[in-house]
Amino acid sequence: MSDNPQEYELDWDVEKRLKLNDAGLVPAIVQADGTNEVLMMAWMDTHALAYTLATRRGTYFSRSRNEYWIKGLTSGNVQEVTGVALDCDGDTVLLTVKQTGGACHTGAHTCFDNDVLL
Amino acid sequence: MSDNPQEYELDWDVEKRLKLNDAGLVPAIVQADGTNEVLMMAWMDTHALAYTLATRRGTYFSRSRNEYWIKGLTSGNVQEVTGVALDCDGDTVLLTVKQTGGACHTGAHTCFDNDVLL
């Protein structure tokens, strides 16, 4: 299999249910298998979602770097994807993952650990 | 206290950490207190977040209806907010709630129950 997410296409019956934003992306909520803890949120295009479904590796589209981002490829903090669901109106993806190491790019366990308002 | 979210302002030290999108909104992930189940995702502007923090009622901004949406006001499926956190770069909010009834506008327990891809 290719290691380039761009080369992966979604099944049409999934793609037609997906509602992308103007940039061609959907938000992807990532939760931990077992505890359900919310680890991070990232963005996917159809190729990132197709690649994630095919390889079970959490893969996103980085809006700041404008490129695909296979989580853990450089940090080693990979995500083994064990579940993927669309929401009721197809504009959000929920991933369940077995996370190796910290999920946050800061190294923290989750992206929501450090700025608690309530 | 006013019942109009528009009249609520965020503390400046919170607002300055918040990164809004071009429409002035941030995605809000809503999870269940206790189980951590992800129930839904919605959008907030600064007033919806301020109102949520002040009243502990899950309150969002409806992009389709272009108005504030105090969850459960018409359906009775209210959310008592028990936790609010920002993520590492301030562009996502995570709410923890005690949900009465179904969280989804379809009546389902969560918005992610009915379209499982993996």
CSV table of C-alpha atoms in Angstrom, one decimal:
chain,number,residue,atom,x,y,z
A,1,MET,CA,0.0,0.0,0.0
A,2,SER,CA,1.1,3.5,-0.7
A,3,ASP,CA,2.3,5.7,2.3
A,4,ASN,CA,0.9,8.8,0.7
A,5,PRO,CA,-2.6,9.7,2.1
A,6,GLN,CA,-3.3,11.8,-1.1
A,7,GLU,CA,-3.5,8.5,-3.1
A,8,TYR,CA,-6.4,7.1,-1.0
A,9,GLU,CA,-10.0,7.7,-1.9
A,10,LEU,CA,-13.0,7.3,0.3
A,11,ASP,CA,-15.8,4.9,-0.7
A,12,TRP,CA,-18.4,7.0,-2.5
A,13,ASP,CA,-21.2,5.9,-0.1
A,14,VAL,CA,-19.1,7.4,2.8
A,15,GLU,CA,-18.0,10.5,0.9
A,16,LYS,CA,-21.5,11.4,-0.1
A,17,ARG,CA,-22.5,11.4,3.6
A,18,LEU,CA,-19.6,13.7,4.6
A,19,LYS,CA,-20.2,17.4,4.8
A,20,LEU,CA,-16.9,19.2,4.3
A,21,ASN,CA,-16.3,22.9,5.2
A,22,ASP,CA,-15.3,25.5,2.7
A,23,ALA,CA,-11.7,24.3,3.0
A,24,GLY,CA,-12.7,20.7,2.2
A,25,LEU,CA,-12.1,19.6,5.8
A,26,VAL,CA,-14.1,18.1,8.7
A,27,PRO,CA,-13.1,18.3,12.4
A,28,ALA,CA,-12.0,15.0,13.8
A,29,ILE,CA,-12.4,14.4,17.6
A,30,VAL,CA,-10.0,11.8,18.9
A,31,GLN,CA,-10.8,9.9,22.1
A,32,ALA,CA,-8.9,7.2,23.9
A,33,ASP,CA,-10.0,3.6,23.6
A,34,GLY,CA,-11.1,2.3,27.0
A,35,THR,CA,-11.3,5.6,29.0
A,36,ASN,CA,-13.1,7.6,26.3
A,37,GLU,CA,-10.9,10.6,27.3
A,38,VAL,CA,-10.9,13.3,24.6
A,39,LEU,CA,-7.3,13.5,23.5
A,40,MET,CA,-7.2,16.1,20.8
A,41,MET,CA,-9.1,17.6,17.8
A,42,ALA,CA,-7.6,17.8,14.3
A,43,TRP,CA,-8.9,18.2,10.8
A,44,MET,CA,-9.3,15.6,8.0
A,45,ASP,CA,-10.0,15.8,4.3
A,46,THR,CA,-11.4,12.8,2.4
A,47,HIS,CA,-7.9,11.4,1.7
A,48,ALA,CA,-6.8,11.6,5.4
A,49,LEU,CA,-10.0,9.8,6.4
A,50,ALA,CA,-9.6,7.2,3.7
A,51,TYR,CA,-6.0,6.6,4.7
A,52,THR,CA,-7.0,6.4,8.4
A,53,LEU,CA,-9.7,3.8,7.5
A,54,ALA,CA,-7.3,1.8,5.3
A,55,THR,CA,-4.3,1.8,7.6
A,56,ARG,CA,-5.8,2.4,11.0
A,57,ARG,CA,-3.2,5.0,11.6
A,58,GLY,CA,-4.6,8.4,12.9
A,59,THR,CA,-3.9,10.7,10.0
A,60,TYR,CA,-5.0,14.4,9.6
A,61,PHE,CA,-4.5,17.4,7.4
A,62,SER,CA,-2.5,20.1,9.0
A,63,ARG,CA,-4.0,23.5,8.3
A,64,SER,CA,-0.9,25.4,9.4
A,65,ARG,CA,1.5,23.3,7.4
A,66,ASN,CA,-0.9,22.5,4.6
A,67,GLU,CA,0.1,18.9,4.5
A,68,TYR,CA,-0.9,15.4,5.6
A,69,TRP,CA,0.1,14.5,9.1
A,70,ILE,CA,0.4,10.9,10.0
A,71,LYS,CA,0.3,11.2,13.8
A,72,GLY,CA,3.5,9.9,15.5
A,73,LEU,CA,5.5,9.6,12.3
A,74,THR,CA,8.2,11.9,13.7
A,75,SER,CA,7.3,11.9,17.4
A,76,GLY,CA,6.7,8.1,17.7
A,77,ASN,CA,3.4,9.0,19.5
A,78,VAL,CA,1.3,6.9,17.0
A,79,GLN,CA,-2.4,6.2,17.2
A,80,GLU,CA,-3.9,2.8,16.4
A,81,VAL,CA,-7.4,3.6,15.3
A,82,THR,CA,-10.0,1.2,16.7
A,83,GLY,CA,-13.2,3.1,15.8
A,84,VAL,CA,-14.5,5.7,13.4
A,85,ALA,CA,-18.0,7.2,13.3
A,86,LEU,CA,-19.7,10.2,11.6
A,87,ASP,CA,-22.1,12.3,13.5
A,88,CYS,CA,-25.8,12.8,12.7
A,89,ASP,CA,-25.2,15.4,10.0
A,90,GLY,CA,-21.9,14.1,8.7
A,91,ASP,CA,-19.9,17.2,9.5
A,92,THR,CA,-17.8,15.7,12.4
A,93,VAL,CA,-15.7,12.5,12.7
A,94,LEU,CA,-15.1,10.7,16.0
A,95,LEU,CA,-12.0,8.5,16.2
A,96,THR,CA,-11.3,6.1,19.0
A,97,VAL,CA,-7.6,5.3,19.3
A,98,LYS,CA,-5.0,3.4,21.2
A,99,GLN,CA,-2.5,6.3,21.8
A,100,THR,CA,1.2,5.7,22.3
A,101,GLY,CA,2.8,8.4,24.4
A,102,GLY,CA,1.3,11.9,24.7
A,103,ALA,CA,-1.5,12.8,22.2
A,104,CYS,CA,-0.7,16.5,22.3
A,105,HIS,CA,2.1,18.1,20.3
A,106,THR,CA,3.3,19.6,23.6
A,107,GLY,CA,3.9,16.1,24.9
A,108,ALA,CA,1.0,16.3,27.3
A,109,HIS,CA,-1.3,13.3,27.7
A,110,THR,CA,-4.2,15.3,26.1
A,111,CYS,CA,-4.5,18.7,24.5
A,112,PHE,CA,-7.1,19.7,27.1
A,113,ASP,CA,-4.9,19.2,30.2
A,114,ASN,CA,-3.5,22.6,30.7
A,115,ASP,CA,-6.2,25.3,30.3
A,116,VAL,CA,-9.1,24.4,32.6
A,117,LEU,CA,-11.7,27.1,32.8
A,118,LEU,CA,-14.2,25.3,35.0
B,1,MET,CA,-29.1,37.4,35.4
B,2,SER,CA,-30.1,38.0,31.8
B,3,ASP,CA,-31.3,35.0,29.8
B,4,ASN,CA,-29.7,36.4,26.6
B,5,PRO,CA,-26.3,35.0,25.9
B,6,GLN,CA,-25.5,38.0,23.7
B,7,GLU,CA,-25.3,40.1,26.9
B,8,TYR,CA,-22.5,38.0,28.5
B,9,GLU,CA,-18.9,38.9,28.0
B,10,LEU,CA,-15.9,36.6,28.5
B,11,ASP,CA,-13.2,37.6,30.9
B,12,TRP,CA,-10.5,39.2,28.8
B,13,ASP,CA,-7.8,36.8,30.1
B,14,VAL,CA,-9.9,33.9,28.7
B,15,GLU,CA,-10.9,35.7,25.5
B,16,LYS,CA,-7.3,36.6,24.6
B,17,ARG,CA,-6.4,32.8,24.7
B,18,LEU,CA,-9.3,31.9,22.5
B,19,LYS,CA,-8.6,31.5,18.7
B,20,LEU,CA,-11.8,32.0,16.8
B,21,ASN,CA,-12.3,31.0,13.2
B,22,ASP,CA,-13.2,33.5,10.5
B,23,ALA,CA,-16.9,33.3,11.5
B,24,GLY,CA,-16.0,34.2,15.1
B,25,LEU,CA,-16.6,30.6,16.4
B,26,VAL,CA,-14.8,27.8,18.1
B,27,PRO,CA,-15.8,24.1,18.0
B,28,ALA,CA,-17.1,22.8,21.3
B,29,ILE,CA,-16.8,19.1,22.0
B,30,VAL,CA,-19.3,17.9,24.5
B,31,GLN,CA,-18.6,14.8,26.6
B,32,ALA,CA,-20.6,13.0,29.3
B,33,ASP,CA,-19.6,13.5,32.9
B,34,GLY,CA,-18.7,10.1,34.3
B,35,THR,CA,-18.4,8.0,31.2
B,36,ASN,CA,-16.5,10.6,29.0
B,37,GLU,CA,-18.6,9.5,26.1
B,38,VAL,CA,-18.5,12.1,23.3
B,39,LEU,CA,-22.1,13.3,22.9
B,40,MET,CA,-22.0,15.9,20.2
B,41,MET,CA,-20.0,18.8,18.7
B,42,ALA,CA,-21.4,22.3,18.3
B,43,TRP,CA,-20.0,25.8,17.9
B,44,MET,CA,-19.6,28.7,20.3
B,45,ASP,CA,-18.8,32.4,20.0
B,46,THR,CA,-17.4,34.3,23.0
B,47,HIS,CA,-20.9,35.1,24.3
B,48,ALA,CA,-22.1,31.5,24.2
B,49,LEU,CA,-19.0,30.4,26.1
B,50,ALA,CA,-19.4,33.3,28.6
B,51,TYR,CA,-23.1,32.3,29.1
B,52,THR,CA,-22.1,28.7,29.5
B,53,LEU,CA,-19.5,29.5,32.2
B,54,ALA,CA,-21.8,31.8,34.0
B,55,THR,CA,-25.0,29.7,34.0
B,56,ARG,CA,-23.5,26.1,33.6
B,57,ARG,CA,-26.1,25.5,30.9
B,58,GLY,CA,-24.6,24.1,27.6
B,59,THR,CA,-25.1,27.0,25.1
B,60,TYR,CA,-24.0,27.2,21.5
B,61,PHE,CA,-24.3,29.3,18.4
B,62,SER,CA,-26.3,27.6,15.7
B,63,ARG,CA,-24.7,28.3,12.3
B,64,SER,CA,-27.7,27.1,10.4
B,65,ARG,CA,-30.2,29.2,12.4
B,66,ASN,CA,-27.7,32.0,13.1
B,67,GLU,CA,-28.8,32.3,16.7
B,68,TYR,CA,-27.9,31.3,20.2
B,69,TRP,CA,-29.1,27.8,21.2
B,70,ILE,CA,-29.5,27.0,24.9
B,71,LYS,CA,-29.4,23.2,24.7
B,72,GLY,CA,-32.7,21.7,25.9
B,73,LEU,CA,-34.6,25.0,26.1
B,74,THR,CA,-37.3,23.5,23.8
B,75,SER,CA,-36.6,19.8,24.0
B,76,GLY,CA,-36.0,19.6,27.7
B,77,ASN,CA,-32.7,17.8,27.0
B,78,VAL,CA,-30.6,20.2,29.1
B,79,GLN,CA,-26.9,20.0,29.8
B,80,GLU,CA,-25.6,20.8,33.3
B,81,VAL,CA,-22.0,21.8,32.6
B,82,THR,CA,-19.5,20.4,35.1
B,83,GLY,CA,-16.2,21.2,33.2
B,84,VAL,CA,-14.8,23.5,30.6
B,85,ALA,CA,-11.3,23.4,29.1
B,86,LEU,CA,-9.5,25.0,26.2
B,87,ASP,CA,-7.0,23.0,24.1
B,88,CYS,CA,-3.3,23.7,23.8
B,89,ASP,CA,-3.7,26.3,21.1
B,90,GLY,CA,-7.0,27.7,22.2
B,91,ASP,CA,-9.0,26.8,19.1
B,92,THR,CA,-11.2,24.1,20.6
B,93,VAL,CA,-13.4,23.9,23.7
B,94,LEU,CA,-14.1,20.7,25.7
B,95,LEU,CA,-17.3,20.7,27.8
B,96,THR,CA,-18.1,18.0,30.3
B,97,VAL,CA,-21.9,17.8,31.0
B,98,LYS,CA,-24.6,15.9,32.9
B,99,GLN,CA,-27.0,15.3,30.0
B,100,THR,CA,-30.7,15.0,30.5
B,101,GLY,CA,-32.3,12.8,27.8
B,102,GLY,CA,-30.7,12.4,24.3
B,103,ALA,CA,-27.9,14.7,23.4
B,104,CYS,CA,-28.6,14.5,19.7
B,105,HIS,CA,-31.3,16.6,18.0
B,106,THR,CA,-32.5,13.3,16.5
B,107,GLY,CA,-33.2,12.1,20.1
B,108,ALA,CA,-30.4,9.6,20.0
B,109,HIS,CA,-28.1,9.3,23.1
B,110,THR,CA,-25.2,10.7,21.1
B,111,CYS,CA,-24.7,12.2,17.7
B,112,PHE,CA,-22.2,9.5,16.9
B,113,ASP,CA,-24.4,6.4,17.4
B,114,ASN,CA,-25.8,5.9,13.9
B,115,ASP,CA,-23.1,6.1,11.3
B,116,VAL,CA,-20.2,3.8,12.4
B,117,LEU,CA,-17.5,3.4,9.7
B,118,LEU,CA,-15.1,1.2,11.7
